[in-house]
Coordinates of C-alpha atoms in Angstrom, one line a residue:
M298 CA 14.1 -1.3 2.3
Q299 CA 10.1 -0.1 2.9
N300 CA 8.8 -1.3 6.2
M301 CA 4.8 -1.7 4.9
S302 CA 2.2 -3.5 6.8
R303 CA 0.4 -7.1 6.2
Q304 CA -2.5 -4.9 4.1
E305 CA -0.5 -2.9 2.4
L306 CA 1.8 -5.7 1.2
L307 CA -0.9 -7.7 0.5
D308 CA -1.9 -4.6 -1.6
L309 CA 1.5 -4.4 -3.4
L310 CA 1.1 -8.4 -3.6
D311 CA -2.4 -8.1 -5.9
D312 CA -1.1 -5.4 -7.6
I313 CA 1.7 -7.2 -9.0
R314 CA -0.6 -10.1 -9.7
Q315 CA -3.2 -8.4 -12.0
R316 CA -0.6 -6.9 -13.6
V317 CA 0.8 -10.3 -14.8
A318 CA -2.7 -11.8 -15.4
E319 CA -3.5 -9.1 -17.8
G320 CA -0.6 -8.9 -19.7
D321 CA 0.9 -5.6 -18.2
S322 CA 4.2 -6.7 -17.0
F323 CA 6.8 -9.7 -17.7
E324 CA 9.3 -9.1 -15.2
G325 CA 9.8 -8.0 -11.5
H326 CA 11.5 -9.5 -8.1
I327 CA 10.0 -9.0 -4.5
R328 CA 11.5 -9.2 -1.6
Y329 CA 10.1 -9.2 2.2
L330 CA 11.1 -9.9 5.6
I331 CA 9.6 -9.6 9.1
A332 CA 11.7 -7.2 11.1
D333 CA 9.3 -6.3 14.2
R334 CA 6.0 -8.3 14.6
T335 CA 5.1 -5.7 16.8
S336 CA 5.1 -2.6 14.8
Q337 CA 2.6 -1.4 13.0
H338 CA 5.1 -1.7 9.7
P339 CA 6.7 -5.2 10.3
F340 CA 7.5 -6.0 6.4
D341 CA 10.9 -5.1 4.9
V342 CA 10.2 -4.6 1.0
T343 CA 11.8 -4.0 -1.5
A344 CA 10.4 -4.7 -5.0
L345 CA 10.7 -3.7 -9.3
Y346 CA 8.1 -4.9 -11.6
R347 CA 7.7 -3.5 -15.2
I348 CA 4.4 -1.4 -15.6
G349 CA 2.2 -0.6 -19.0
N350 CA 3.3 -3.0 -21.6
R351 CA 0.0 -3.1 -22.9
G352 CA 0.6 0.5 -23.9
G353 CA 3.9 0.0 -25.6
Q354 CA 7.4 -0.1 -23.7
G355 CA 6.3 0.8 -20.4
G356 CA 7.8 1.8 -17.0
T357 CA 9.1 0.5 -13.8
R358 CA 7.9 0.4 -10.1
L359 CA 10.5 0.5 -8.2
I360 CA 9.6 0.2 -4.0
G361 CA 11.8 0.6 -1.1
A362 CA 15.3 1.6 -3.3
E363 CA 18.2 3.6 -1.3
Q364 CA 19.7 6.3 -3.1
L365 CA 22.9 5.7 -3.9
D366 CA 26.0 8.1 -2.7
G367 CA 26.6 11.1 -4.8
A368 CA 22.8 10.6 -6.9
A369 CA 20.5 13.9 -7.4

């Protein structure tokens, strides 16, 4: 998970919304939890969404992923 401020979370949601509205993202998911209300970055966030689909195959934006053991 990635710790985010409220504004960072809102910016992420705005980016996802804009890409979906423009037809640039066809699938994805987001999960957010409030971990510590007193922190500057109280939200724990994971997200994955497709980007760049208007230009062809596109790619993926991944947020809050943890590296698996043995991965380089």
